[in-house]
């Protein structure tokens, strides 16, 4: 083989190798699987974005499970609305809510564990295409649930199941296993302009 | 009057003045009015948060208007879902969508203006308690609509009407008149981990 031919040969081999690498990357990018999404930060919209994804999933004919880890007036509108669709949406609100006032840690832990029972059941049932764990981050921040318990349930969930976890101060370990982490940052707040929260939009 | 008495008198006057200031602040914080909320930034959840607020408003029995300024597959789930409630939600999607490919600026402007007509009508009708102007920011960024036209319609809208504007790169002038501005920041993205977008969650 002439030098020219050898040169062309080596060139073709390099090209073939490059093409193989590109093909592999394309194939990897095709993998469909459930994603873990975290909405954190001090800004607004963490829970609203999760509830918007509920609407999106329902539009795609999916079944959705929602566990709200902090009982409060902040999401009563969403609760009232999504409870209209009992066949498509299973909605749980943590019974007790937190007892910041009484500082009764034992009671908070019991409430968090009861809510987690519902979440764990959904995370082991492939019929839920989307599971919302609203304000779970704060439960983890206060160590009312063990992070490892939550991480292993998320790791072992059905392959196609999507999960959205909301709340400030998402723990590092949770963000590590997440596919998408969005930080909602507050640039400007209506409270600063002296407008009180009201139905329809809690600011 | 003794020095002691004069001292007590001045003290009382200072206290009375402080109390008046506090009372005024409390009164200001009581004002109920529609709020302008902007969801911007490069992260996820800008539109989802707006659609979550639609669910919240519907839960409070409010009527909602939605104008989607960019036609695309990204919100087909929400559209399919919220179109189930024609009596409660009026949903408009910009007919043409943008023509990034053909770079036909005239056609883009015509499409933007047609969509804005719907928005302007909603912004002058008090029966819409919440109006979503989805991706309006990008229309303004490309100057397909005049910022001043949008600002004056927002300033003159019904006093109790809430508006949510979404999209990257919200113009400074719009943020100035907003009550709440949230910047969605991307900390981690599933595309980086090679998962392709899919129904139910567009990442």
Coordinates of C-alpha atoms in Angstrom, one line a residue:
Chain A
X1 CA 0.0 0.0 0.0
X2 CA 1.4 3.4 -0.9
X3 CA 1.9 6.1 1.7
X4 CA -1.1 7.9 0.2
X5 CA -3.3 4.8 0.6
X6 CA -2.0 4.2 4.2
X7 CA -2.7 7.8 5.0
X8 CA -6.3 7.6 3.6
X9 CA -6.8 4.3 5.5
X10 CA -5.7 5.8 8.9
X11 CA -8.0 8.8 8.1
X12 CA -11.0 6.5 7.5
X13 CA -10.3 4.6 10.7
X14 CA -10.2 7.9 12.7
X15 CA -13.5 9.0 11.1
X16 CA -15.1 5.6 11.8
X17 CA -14.1 5.9 15.4
X18 CA -15.5 9.4 15.7
X19 CA -18.7 8.4 14.1
X20 CA -19.1 5.5 16.6
X21 CA -18.7 7.9 19.5
X22 CA -21.3 10.3 18.1
X23 CA -23.7 7.5 17.4
X24 CA -23.4 6.3 21.0
X25 CA -24.0 9.8 22.4
X26 CA -27.1 10.1 20.2
X27 CA -28.4 6.8 21.4
X28 CA -27.8 7.7 25.1
X29 CA -29.8 11.0 24.5
X30 CA -32.7 8.8 23.4
X31 CA -33.2 7.0 26.7
X32 CA -36.7 7.7 28.0
X33 CA -37.1 7.5 31.7
X34 CA -38.8 9.2 34.6
X35 CA -37.1 12.3 35.8
X36 CA -36.6 13.8 39.3
X37 CA -37.2 17.5 39.4
X38 CA -36.5 19.8 42.3
X39 CA -37.9 23.3 42.7
X40 CA -36.0 25.1 45.5
X41 CA -34.8 28.6 46.5
X42 CA -36.4 31.5 48.4
X43 CA -38.5 32.8 45.5
X44 CA -42.1 32.2 44.6
X45 CA -43.4 29.6 42.2
X46 CA -41.8 26.4 43.6
X47 CA -45.2 24.7 44.4
X48 CA -47.0 26.5 41.6
X49 CA -44.6 25.1 39.0
X50 CA -45.3 21.6 40.4
X51 CA -49.0 22.1 40.2
X52 CA -48.6 23.4 36.6
X53 CA -46.9 20.1 35.8
X54 CA -49.9 18.3 37.3
X55 CA -52.1 20.1 34.8
X56 CA -49.6 19.2 32.0
X57 CA -49.6 15.5 33.0
X58 CA -53.4 15.4 33.2
X59 CA -53.5 16.9 29.7
X60 CA -51.4 13.9 28.6
X61 CA -53.8 11.5 30.2
X62 CA -51.5 10.5 33.1
X63 CA -52.4 9.6 36.6
X64 CA -51.0 11.9 39.3
X65 CA -50.3 11.5 43.0
X66 CA -49.8 14.6 45.3
X67 CA -48.6 14.6 48.9
X68 CA -48.6 18.1 50.5
X69 CA -46.2 17.9 53.4
X70 CA -47.2 21.3 54.9
X71 CA -50.8 21.8 55.6
X72 CA -51.7 25.4 55.2
X73 CA -53.9 27.9 53.4
X74 CA -51.2 28.5 50.8
X75 CA -52.4 25.8 48.4
X76 CA -56.1 25.5 49.2
X77 CA -57.0 26.7 45.7
X78 CA -55.0 24.0 44.0
X79 CA -56.4 21.4 46.4
X80 CA -60.0 22.5 45.8
X81 CA -59.4 22.4 42.0
X82 CA -57.5 19.1 41.7
X83 CA -59.8 17.3 44.1
X84 CA -62.4 17.7 41.3
X85 CA -60.6 14.8 39.5
X86 CA -60.6 12.0 42.0
X87 CA -60.1 9.4 39.2
X88 CA -57.0 11.2 37.8
X89 CA -55.5 12.8 40.9
X90 CA -54.9 11.3 44.3
X91 CA -54.4 14.2 46.7
X92 CA -53.1 13.9 50.3
X93 CA -52.5 16.8 52.7
X94 CA -50.4 16.1 55.9
X95 CA -53.1 15.8 58.5
X96 CA -51.6 17.7 61.4
X97 CA -49.5 20.3 59.8
X98 CA -46.4 21.4 61.7
X99 CA -46.7 22.6 65.2
X100 CA -44.2 25.5 65.0
X101 CA -46.1 27.2 67.8
X102 CA -46.0 24.3 70.3
X103 CA -42.6 23.1 69.2
X104 CA -43.9 19.6 69.6
X105 CA -41.2 17.8 67.6
X106 CA -42.6 14.3 68.3
X107 CA -46.0 15.3 66.9
X108 CA -44.3 16.9 63.8
X109 CA -42.3 13.7 63.2
X110 CA -45.5 11.5 63.5
X111 CA -47.3 13.8 61.0
X112 CA -44.3 13.7 58.6
X113 CA -44.1 9.9 58.8
X114 CA -47.8 9.5 58.2
X115 CA -47.5 11.7 55.0
X116 CA -44.4 9.8 53.9
X117 CA -46.3 6.5 54.1
X118 CA -48.6 7.8 51.4
X119 CA -45.7 9.1 49.3
X120 CA -43.8 5.8 49.7
X121 CA -46.8 3.9 48.4
X122 CA -47.1 6.1 45.3
X123 CA -43.3 5.8 44.7
X124 CA -43.7 2.0 44.5
X125 CA -46.7 2.1 42.2
X126 CA -46.1 2.5 38.4
X127 CA -49.7 3.6 37.8
X128 CA -48.7 7.0 39.1
X129 CA -46.9 8.6 36.1
X130 CA -46.2 11.8 38.2
X131 CA -45.8 12.2 41.9
X132 CA -45.6 15.6 43.6
X133 CA -43.9 15.8 47.0
X134 CA -44.8 19.4 47.9
X135 CA -42.6 21.0 50.7
X136 CA -40.8 17.7 51.3
X137 CA -37.5 19.7 51.4
X138 CA -38.5 21.5 54.6
X139 CA -39.4 18.2 56.3
X140 CA -35.9 17.0 55.4
X141 CA -34.4 20.2 56.6
X142 CA -35.9 19.8 60.0
X143 CA -34.9 16.1 59.9
X144 CA -38.4 14.9 60.5
X145 CA -37.6 12.2 58.0
X146 CA -34.3 10.5 57.3
X147 CA -32.8 11.7 54.0
X148 CA -31.6 8.1 53.3
X149 CA -35.2 6.8 53.5
X150 CA -36.3 9.3 50.9
X151 CA -33.3 8.8 48.6
X152 CA -33.7 5.1 48.5
X153 CA -37.4 5.3 47.8
X154 CA -36.7 7.7 44.9
X155 CA -33.9 5.6 43.5
X156 CA -36.1 2.4 43.6
X157 CA -39.2 4.0 42.1
X158 CA -40.7 2.8 38.8
X159 CA -38.4 3.6 35.9
X160 CA -40.9 5.8 34.0
X161 CA -42.2 7.7 37.0
X162 CA -41.7 11.4 37.2
X163 CA -41.3 13.1 40.6
X164 CA -41.3 16.7 41.6
X165 CA -40.0 17.7 45.0
X166 CA -40.5 21.3 46.2
X167 CA -39.4 23.5 49.1
X168 CA -36.6 25.8 50.2
X169 CA -33.2 24.5 51.1
X170 CA -33.2 21.2 49.1
X171 CA -30.6 18.9 50.7
X172 CA -27.4 18.4 48.8
X173 CA -27.9 14.6 48.6
X174 CA -31.3 15.0 47.0
X175 CA -30.0 17.5 44.4
X176 CA -27.2 15.0 43.5
X177 CA -29.7 12.4 42.4
X178 CA -32.0 14.9 40.7
X179 CA -32.2 15.3 36.9
X180 CA -33.4 18.9 37.0
X181 CA -32.9 21.4 39.8
X182 CA -34.4 24.9 39.5
X183 CA -33.7 27.6 42.0
X184 CA -36.5 30.2 42.3
X185 CA -34.9 33.5 43.3
X186 CA -36.9 36.5 44.5
X187 CA -36.0 39.6 42.6
X188 CA -39.0 41.7 43.9
X189 CA -41.9 40.9 46.2
X190 CA -45.3 42.4 46.5
X191 CA -45.1 42.4 50.3
X192 CA -42.4 45.0 49.9
X193 CA -44.9 47.2 48.1
X194 CA -47.4 46.6 50.9
X195 CA -50.0 44.4 49.2
X196 CA -51.4 41.6 51.4
X197 CA -51.7 38.0 50.2
X198 CA -55.2 37.2 48.8
X199 CA -57.2 34.4 47.3
X200 CA -56.3 33.4 43.7
X201 CA -52.7 34.5 44.1
X202 CA -50.9 33.9 47.4
X203 CA -47.9 36.1 46.7
Chain B
X1 CA -44.3 72.8 83.8
X2 CA -41.3 71.1 85.5
X3 CA -38.4 69.7 83.5
X4 CA -39.7 66.3 84.4
X5 CA -43.1 67.1 83.0
X6 CA -41.7 68.6 79.8
X7 CA -39.5 65.6 79.3
X8 CA -42.5 63.3 79.7
X9 CA -44.5 65.5 77.3
X10 CA -41.9 65.3 74.6
X11 CA -41.6 61.5 75.1
X12 CA -45.3 61.1 74.7
X13 CA -45.3 63.2 71.5
X14 CA -42.5 61.1 70.0
X15 CA -44.4 57.9 70.9
X16 CA -47.6 59.3 69.3
X17 CA -45.7 60.1 66.1
X18 CA -44.2 56.6 66.0
X19 CA -47.6 55.0 66.5
X20 CA -49.1 57.1 63.7
X21 CA -46.4 55.9 61.3
X22 CA -46.9 52.2 62.3
X23 CA -50.7 52.6 61.9
X24 CA -50.2 54.0 58.4
X25 CA -47.9 51.1 57.4
X26 CA -50.4 48.6 58.7
X27 CA -53.2 50.3 56.7
X28 CA -51.1 50.3 53.6
X29 CA -50.4 46.6 53.9
X30 CA -54.2 46.0 54.0
X31 CA -54.8 47.3 50.4
X32 CA -56.1 44.5 48.2
X33 CA -55.5 44.9 44.5
X34 CA -54.5 42.9 41.5
X35 CA -50.9 42.0 41.3
X36 CA -48.5 41.8 38.3
X37 CA -46.2 38.8 38.6
X38 CA -43.3 38.1 36.3
X39 CA -41.6 34.7 36.0
X40 CA -38.3 35.1 34.2
X41 CA -34.7 33.7 34.0
X42 CA -33.1 30.8 32.1
X43 CA -34.4 28.0 34.4
X44 CA -37.4 25.8 34.1
X45 CA -40.9 26.4 35.6
X46 CA -41.7 29.9 34.4
X47 CA -44.7 28.8 32.5
X48 CA -45.5 25.9 34.8
X49 CA -45.7 28.3 37.7
X50 CA -48.2 30.4 35.7
X51 CA -50.3 27.4 34.9
X52 CA -50.2 26.3 38.5
X53 CA -51.7 29.7 39.4
X54 CA -54.4 29.0 36.9
X55 CA -55.4 25.9 38.8
X56 CA -55.2 27.9 42.1
X57 CA -57.5 30.6 40.7
X58 CA -59.9 28.1 39.3
X59 CA -60.0 26.5 42.8
X60 CA -61.1 29.9 44.1
X61 CA -63.9 30.1 41.5
X62 CA -62.2 32.8 39.4
X63 CA -62.4 33.2 35.6
X64 CA -59.0 33.0 33.8
X65 CA -57.7 34.2 30.5
X66 CA -54.6 32.7 28.9
X67 CA -52.7 34.0 25.8
X68 CA -49.8 31.8 24.8
X69 CA -47.4 34.0 22.7
X70 CA -45.3 31.2 21.4
X71 CA -47.0 28.2 19.8
X72 CA -45.1 25.1 20.4
X73 CA -45.3 21.6 21.8
X74 CA -44.0 22.8 25.1
X75 CA -47.4 23.5 26.6
X76 CA -49.8 21.2 24.7
X77 CA -50.5 19.3 27.9
X78 CA -51.7 22.4 29.7
X79 CA -53.6 23.5 26.7
X80 CA -55.4 20.1 26.4
X81 CA -56.2 20.1 30.1
X82 CA -57.4 23.7 30.6
X83 CA -59.5 23.6 27.4
X84 CA -61.7 21.1 29.3
X85 CA -63.1 24.1 31.1
X86 CA -64.4 26.5 28.4
X87 CA -66.7 28.3 30.9
X88 CA -63.8 29.1 33.3
X89 CA -60.8 29.4 31.1
X90 CA -60.4 31.3 27.8
X91 CA -57.3 29.9 26.0
X92 CA -55.7 31.5 23.0
X93 CA -52.5 30.3 21.3
X94 CA -50.8 32.5 18.9
X95 CA -51.9 31.2 15.5
X96 CA -48.7 31.2 13.5
X97 CA -46.0 30.8 16.0
X98 CA -42.7 32.4 15.3
X99 CA -40.9 31.8 12.0
X100 CA -37.3 31.5 13.3
X101 CA -36.5 29.3 10.3
X102 CA -37.8 31.7 7.6
X103 CA -36.8 34.8 9.6
X104 CA -39.9 36.4 8.3
X105 CA -40.1 39.3 10.7
X106 CA -43.2 40.9 9.2
X107 CA -45.1 37.6 9.7
X108 CA -43.9 37.3 13.3
X109 CA -45.0 40.8 14.1
X110 CA -48.4 40.2 12.6
X111 CA -48.8 37.0 14.7
X112 CA -47.7 38.8 17.8
X113 CA -50.1 41.7 17.2
X114 CA -53.0 39.3 16.6
X115 CA -52.2 37.6 19.9
X116 CA -51.9 40.9 21.7
X117 CA -55.4 41.9 20.5
X118 CA -56.7 39.0 22.6
X119 CA -54.6 40.0 25.6
X120 CA -55.6 43.6 25.4
X121 CA -59.3 42.7 25.4
X122 CA -58.8 40.5 28.5
X123 CA -56.8 43.3 30.2
X124 CA -59.7 45.7 29.8
X125 CA -62.3 43.2 31.1
X126 CA -62.8 42.9 34.9
X127 CA -64.5 39.5 34.5
X128 CA -61.0 38.0 34.1
X129 CA -59.6 37.7 37.6
X130 CA -56.4 36.3 36.3
X131 CA -54.7 36.8 32.9
X132 CA -51.7 34.7 31.8
X133 CA -49.4 36.3 29.2
X134 CA -47.2 33.3 28.5
X135 CA -43.8 34.0 26.8
X136 CA -44.8 37.7 26.3
X137 CA -41.2 38.6 27.4
X138 CA -39.6 37.0 24.3
X139 CA -42.1 38.9 22.1
X140 CA -41.0 42.1 23.7
X141 CA -37.3 41.1 23.6
X142 CA -37.6 40.8 19.8
X143 CA -39.5 44.1 19.7
X144 CA -42.5 42.4 17.9
X145 CA -44.6 44.6 20.2
X146 CA -43.9 48.0 21.6
X147 CA -43.1 47.9 25.3
X148 CA -45.0 51.1 25.9
X149 CA -48.2 49.5 24.5
X150 CA -47.9 46.6 26.9
X151 CA -47.0 48.8 29.9
X152 CA -50.0 51.1 29.4
X153 CA -52.4 48.2 29.0
X154 CA -51.1 46.7 32.2
X155 CA -51.2 50.0 34.1
X156 CA -54.8 50.6 33.0
X157 CA -56.1 47.1 33.7
X158 CA -59.0 46.5 36.2
X159 CA -57.8 47.2 39.8
X160 CA -58.4 43.7 41.1
X161 CA -57.1 41.8 38.1
X162 CA -54.0 39.6 38.5
X163 CA -51.6 39.2 35.6
X164 CA -48.7 36.8 35.2
X165 CA -46.1 37.4 32.4
X166 CA -43.6 34.7 31.6
X167 CA -40.5 34.3 29.5
X168 CA -36.7 34.9 29.7
X169 CA -35.2 38.3 29.6
X170 CA -38.1 40.3 31.1
X171 CA -37.6 43.9 30.0
X172 CA -36.5 46.3 32.8
X173 CA -39.5 48.6 32.3
X174 CA -41.9 45.7 32.8
X175 CA -40.1 44.6 36.0
X176 CA -40.3 48.1 37.3
X177 CA -44.1 48.1 37.4
X178 CA -44.3 44.5 38.6
X179 CA -45.3 43.5 42.2
X180 CA -43.4 40.2 42.2
X181 CA -40.5 39.2 40.0
X182 CA -39.2 35.7 40.3
X183 CA -36.1 34.5 38.5
X184 CA -36.0 30.8 37.7
X185 CA -32.3 29.8 37.7
X186 CA -31.1 26.5 36.3
X187 CA -28.9 24.6 38.7
X188 CA -29.0 21.3 36.9
X189 CA -30.7 20.1 33.8
X190 CA -31.7 16.6 32.6
X191 CA -30.4 17.3 29.1
X192 CA -27.0 17.3 30.6
X193 CA -27.7 13.8 31.9
X194 CA -28.8 12.8 28.4
X195 CA -32.5 12.3 28.9
X196 CA -34.7 13.5 26.1
X197 CA -37.8 15.6 26.7
X198 CA -41.1 13.6 26.8
X199 CA -44.8 14.0 27.3
X200 CA -45.9 14.8 30.8
X201 CA -42.7 16.6 31.7
X202 CA -41.1 18.7 29.1
X203 CA -37.8 19.3 30.9

